[in-house]
Coordinates of C-alpha atoms in Angstrom, one line a residue:
X1 CA -84.1 -30.9 65.9
X2 CA -83.1 -30.3 69.5
X3 CA -85.8 -32.5 70.9
X4 CA -85.0 -35.4 68.6
X5 CA -81.2 -35.2 69.0
X6 CA -80.5 -33.5 72.3
X7 CA -76.9 -34.6 72.3
X8 CA -76.3 -33.6 68.7
X9 CA -77.1 -35.3 65.4
X10 CA -76.1 -38.9 64.8
X11 CA -76.3 -40.9 61.6
X12 CA -78.9 -43.6 62.0
X13 CA -76.8 -46.0 59.8
X14 CA -73.2 -45.7 61.1
X15 CA -73.5 -43.5 64.2
X16 CA -71.2 -40.8 62.8
X17 CA -71.8 -37.4 64.5
X18 CA -70.8 -35.2 61.7
X19 CA -72.9 -34.3 58.7
X20 CA -74.2 -31.3 56.7
X21 CA -77.6 -30.3 55.2
X22 CA -78.0 -30.7 51.5
X23 CA -80.2 -29.0 48.9
X24 CA -83.1 -31.4 49.7
X25 CA -83.2 -30.4 53.3
X26 CA -81.7 -33.7 54.5
X27 CA -78.7 -34.2 56.7
X28 CA -75.9 -36.1 54.8
X29 CA -73.5 -38.2 56.8
X30 CA -69.8 -37.4 56.3
X31 CA -68.7 -41.0 56.8
X32 CA -71.2 -43.1 54.9
X33 CA -73.1 -40.6 52.8
X34 CA -76.5 -41.7 54.2
X35 CA -79.2 -39.0 54.0
X36 CA -81.6 -38.7 56.9
X37 CA -84.6 -36.3 57.3
X38 CA -85.7 -34.6 60.5
X39 CA -89.1 -36.3 60.4
X40 CA -88.0 -39.8 59.1
X41 CA -89.2 -42.6 61.4
X42 CA -91.5 -40.4 63.4
X43 CA -95.2 -39.7 63.4
X44 CA -94.6 -36.8 60.9
X45 CA -92.9 -39.1 58.4
X46 CA -93.7 -38.2 54.8
X47 CA -96.1 -35.4 55.9
X48 CA -97.2 -33.0 53.1
X49 CA -98.3 -30.3 55.5
X50 CA -96.2 -27.9 57.7
X51 CA -95.1 -29.1 61.1
X52 CA -96.6 -25.9 62.5
X53 CA -100.1 -27.4 61.8
X54 CA -99.1 -30.7 63.4
X55 CA -97.9 -28.8 66.5
X56 CA -101.2 -26.9 66.7
X57 CA -103.1 -30.2 66.5
X58 CA -101.0 -31.7 69.3
X59 CA -101.4 -28.6 71.5
X60 CA -105.2 -28.7 71.1
X61 CA -105.3 -32.4 71.7
X62 CA -103.6 -32.2 75.1
X63 CA -104.8 -28.8 76.4
X64 CA -108.5 -28.8 75.6
X65 CA -110.3 -30.0 78.7
X66 CA -112.3 -32.6 76.9
X67 CA -109.8 -33.3 74.1
X68 CA -110.6 -32.7 70.5
X69 CA -112.5 -34.7 67.9
X70 CA -111.5 -35.0 64.2
X71 CA -114.5 -32.8 63.2
X72 CA -113.4 -30.1 65.6
X73 CA -109.8 -30.3 64.5
X74 CA -110.9 -29.9 60.9
X75 CA -112.5 -26.6 61.8
X76 CA -109.7 -25.4 64.0
X77 CA -106.9 -26.0 61.4
X78 CA -108.8 -25.7 58.1
X79 CA -107.7 -29.1 57.0
X80 CA -109.7 -32.0 55.5
X81 CA -111.6 -34.4 57.7
X82 CA -109.6 -37.5 56.6
X83 CA -106.4 -35.6 57.4
X84 CA -107.6 -34.6 60.9
X85 CA -108.9 -38.1 61.5
X86 CA -105.6 -39.7 60.5
X87 CA -103.5 -37.3 62.5
X88 CA -105.4 -38.0 65.7
X89 CA -105.1 -41.7 65.2
X90 CA -101.4 -41.5 64.5
X91 CA -100.9 -39.5 67.7
X92 CA -102.9 -42.0 69.7
X93 CA -100.8 -44.8 68.4
X94 CA -97.6 -42.9 69.3
X95 CA -99.0 -42.5 72.8
X96 CA -99.5 -46.2 73.1
X97 CA -95.8 -46.8 72.3
X98 CA -94.6 -44.9 75.4
X99 CA -93.3 -46.9 78.4
X100 CA -96.0 -47.7 81.0
X101 CA -95.0 -47.8 84.7
X102 CA -97.2 -50.3 86.5
X103 CA -99.7 -49.2 89.2
X104 CA -98.7 -49.8 92.8
X105 CA -100.1 -49.9 96.3
X106 CA -103.9 -50.4 96.5
X107 CA -105.5 -50.8 93.1
X108 CA -109.2 -51.1 92.2
X109 CA -110.0 -53.2 89.1
X110 CA -113.3 -53.5 87.4
X111 CA -114.7 -54.2 83.9
X112 CA -117.3 -52.4 81.8
X113 CA -118.9 -52.6 78.4
X114 CA -118.8 -50.0 75.7
X115 CA -120.9 -49.9 72.6
X116 CA -124.3 -50.9 71.3
X117 CA -126.7 -53.3 73.1
X118 CA -128.7 -56.3 71.9
X119 CA -132.4 -56.6 72.7
X120 CA -132.9 -58.7 75.8
X121 CA -129.2 -58.8 76.6
X122 CA -128.4 -58.4 80.3
X123 CA -125.4 -58.7 82.6
X124 CA -121.9 -59.9 81.8
X125 CA -121.2 -62.3 79.0
X126 CA -118.3 -63.7 77.0
X127 CA -117.8 -60.5 74.8
X128 CA -118.2 -60.3 71.1
X129 CA -121.3 -58.9 69.4
X130 CA -121.7 -55.2 69.3
X131 CA -120.1 -54.4 72.7
X132 CA -116.5 -53.9 73.5
X133 CA -115.1 -55.1 76.9
X134 CA -112.8 -52.7 78.8
X135 CA -110.8 -53.4 81.9
X136 CA -110.0 -50.5 84.1
X137 CA -107.5 -50.3 87.0
X138 CA -107.1 -47.2 89.3
X139 CA -104.7 -46.5 92.1
X140 CA -106.2 -45.6 95.5
X141 CA -104.6 -42.6 97.1
X142 CA -106.4 -42.1 100.4
X143 CA -109.4 -40.0 99.4
X144 CA -108.2 -39.4 95.8
X145 CA -107.5 -41.4 92.7
X146 CA -104.1 -42.0 91.4
X147 CA -103.1 -43.2 88.0
X148 CA -105.3 -45.3 85.7
X149 CA -104.7 -48.1 83.2
X150 CA -107.2 -49.2 80.6
X151 CA -107.2 -52.1 78.2
X152 CA -109.5 -53.4 75.5
X153 CA -110.1 -57.0 76.7
X154 CA -110.8 -59.8 74.2
X155 CA -113.1 -61.7 76.5
X156 CA -114.1 -62.3 80.1
X157 CA -111.9 -65.3 80.8
X158 CA -109.6 -65.5 83.8
X159 CA -106.6 -65.8 81.5
X160 CA -107.3 -62.6 79.7
X161 CA -108.0 -60.6 82.9
X162 CA -104.9 -62.0 84.7
X163 CA -102.7 -61.1 81.7
X164 CA -104.0 -57.5 81.6
X165 CA -103.7 -57.0 85.4
X166 CA -100.2 -58.5 85.2
X167 CA -99.1 -55.8 82.8
X168 CA -100.9 -53.0 84.5
X169 CA -100.3 -53.6 88.2
X170 CA -97.0 -54.3 90.0
X171 CA -96.8 -57.6 91.8
X172 CA -97.3 -57.4 95.6
X173 CA -100.0 -54.8 95.2
X174 CA -103.4 -55.1 96.8
X175 CA -106.0 -55.6 94.1
X176 CA -109.6 -55.0 95.0
X177 CA -112.3 -56.4 92.7
X178 CA -115.9 -57.6 92.8
X179 CA -116.8 -61.3 93.0
X180 CA -116.5 -62.1 89.3
X181 CA -114.8 -65.5 88.8
X182 CA -112.5 -64.0 86.2
X183 CA -110.5 -62.4 89.0
X184 CA -110.6 -65.5 91.2
X185 CA -106.9 -66.6 90.7
X186 CA -105.3 -63.2 91.0
X187 CA -103.9 -64.2 94.4
X188 CA -101.9 -67.0 92.6
X189 CA -100.3 -64.3 90.4
X190 CA -98.5 -62.5 93.2
X191 CA -101.2 -60.1 94.4
X192 CA -103.1 -59.5 97.6
X193 CA -106.5 -60.1 96.2
X194 CA -109.4 -58.6 98.1
X195 CA -112.8 -59.5 96.5
X196 CA -116.2 -58.5 97.7
X197 CA -119.2 -60.2 96.0
X198 CA -121.6 -57.7 94.5
X199 CA -125.0 -58.9 93.3
X200 CA -126.4 -58.3 89.8
X201 CA -128.9 -55.7 91.0
X202 CA -126.6 -53.9 93.4
X203 CA -125.2 -51.1 91.3
X204 CA -125.3 -48.5 94.1
X205 CA -123.3 -50.8 96.4
X206 CA -120.7 -51.5 93.6
X207 CA -120.0 -47.7 93.5
X208 CA -119.5 -47.7 97.3
X209 CA -117.2 -50.8 97.3
X210 CA -115.1 -49.6 94.3
X211 CA -115.6 -45.8 94.1
X212 CA -112.4 -44.8 92.4
X213 CA -112.6 -47.2 89.4
X214 CA -116.3 -46.5 88.9
X215 CA -115.6 -42.7 88.8
X216 CA -112.9 -43.4 86.1
X217 CA -115.4 -45.5 84.1
X218 CA -118.0 -42.7 84.3
X219 CA -115.5 -40.1 83.1
X220 CA -114.3 -42.4 80.3
X221 CA -117.9 -43.0 79.0
X222 CA -118.7 -39.3 79.3
X223 CA -115.6 -38.4 77.2
X224 CA -116.4 -41.0 74.6
X225 CA -120.0 -39.8 74.3
X226 CA -119.3 -36.1 74.5
X227 CA -116.1 -35.5 72.6
X228 CA -116.3 -38.4 70.1
X229 CA -120.1 -38.7 69.9
X230 CA -119.8 -42.4 71.0
X231 CA -118.1 -43.3 67.8
X232 CA -114.9 -45.1 69.0
X233 CA -115.3 -48.9 68.9
X234 CA -113.7 -52.1 67.7
X235 CA -110.1 -52.0 66.5
X236 CA -109.7 -48.3 67.2
X237 CA -111.0 -48.3 70.7
X238 CA -107.7 -49.4 72.3
X239 CA -106.0 -46.3 71.0
X240 CA -108.7 -44.0 72.2
X241 CA -108.3 -45.6 75.6
X242 CA -104.6 -44.8 75.5
X243 CA -105.4 -41.1 74.9
X244 CA -107.8 -41.0 77.8
X245 CA -105.2 -42.7 80.0
X246 CA -102.6 -40.2 78.9
X247 CA -104.8 -37.2 79.7
X248 CA -106.3 -38.6 82.9
X249 CA -102.9 -39.4 84.5
X250 CA -101.8 -35.8 83.8
X251 CA -105.0 -34.1 84.8
X252 CA -103.5 -32.3 87.7
X253 CA -100.5 -30.9 85.8
X254 CA -100.0 -27.2 86.7
X255 CA -98.2 -26.5 83.4
X256 CA -100.5 -27.6 80.6
X257 CA -97.9 -26.7 78.0
X258 CA -95.6 -29.5 79.3
X259 CA -98.2 -32.0 78.1
X260 CA -97.3 -30.9 74.5
X261 CA -93.7 -31.7 75.3
X262 CA -94.7 -35.2 76.5
X263 CA -96.8 -35.8 73.4
X264 CA -93.9 -34.6 71.2
X265 CA -91.6 -37.1 72.9
X266 CA -94.1 -39.9 72.1
X267 CA -94.3 -38.7 68.5
X268 CA -90.6 -39.2 68.1
X269 CA -90.5 -42.8 69.4
X270 CA -91.3 -44.6 66.1
X271 CA -93.1 -44.2 62.8
X272 CA -96.8 -44.9 63.0
X273 CA -98.6 -46.8 60.2
X274 CA -100.0 -44.9 57.2
X275 CA -103.6 -44.0 56.7
X276 CA -104.4 -47.0 54.5
X277 CA -103.1 -49.4 57.1
X278 CA -104.9 -47.6 60.0
X279 CA -108.3 -48.1 58.2
X280 CA -107.5 -51.7 57.4
X281 CA -107.4 -51.5 53.6
X282 CA -105.9 -54.9 52.6
X283 CA -104.3 -53.8 49.3
X284 CA -103.2 -50.6 47.8
X285 CA -105.5 -49.3 45.1
X286 CA -108.7 -50.3 46.7
X287 CA -111.4 -47.7 47.7
X288 CA -110.8 -45.9 51.0
X289 CA -113.4 -46.1 53.8
X290 CA -112.9 -44.0 56.9
X291 CA -114.6 -46.2 59.5
X292 CA -115.2 -44.6 62.9
X293 CA -114.5 -40.9 63.8

């Protein structure tokens, strides 16, 4: 209650500051009679399980070194797998709604593929198929890495890349990339673009030229393979990237319990979609299919 209304309760309909709890556990406005619940319009909207279990799930999500999968959360809390899966996806969507401050200074940008491969398929291509294209940007802080931004890119076109970089990186920053043509016009978008051409068989040199972003990509793939068994893909991948970004940017926090507070703040921003919408079921009443873990 204190976190959601730090300055005291306010009616969401008329703004009145006085009300009283009724027999249903709702707060009824003195002025207009509107009844509002503590969890209405939040991630916890219409939950049938105690908030204590939600809070345990959130604490495990942000304090475990490698995060937590739906299967592990099922065992920790003693809830069903569909419930654990849904909770994690709702929390990831809540994380994606938080404000994003753009990266500044010197920023390394590179792209990578995640997912299955096709026989005989090599190098970069226009996306689609069984692979997902991910764009990664990392701040350079002398000998260390700063914040990271990740995005699930629709294709390799220059327009898509410039749009993603435009949202992730503040104008006037120095953007370092390889020689891919998709980055060629970043200098026209208000950035100091520094490009160094890297050949198709020069993987070791690519790591030397863009070390910070390649380390972030390596950690991302290790996390997806280790914690989530390589399952995230397609429409759900963008929200998994948000969780990785949230955790990575707070990796040096000395007070891990504060991460729970940050996640709780995200959970109060807005109501996330219900389970049937997350899995993409077109109409109510049709069979449920979980999709990816």
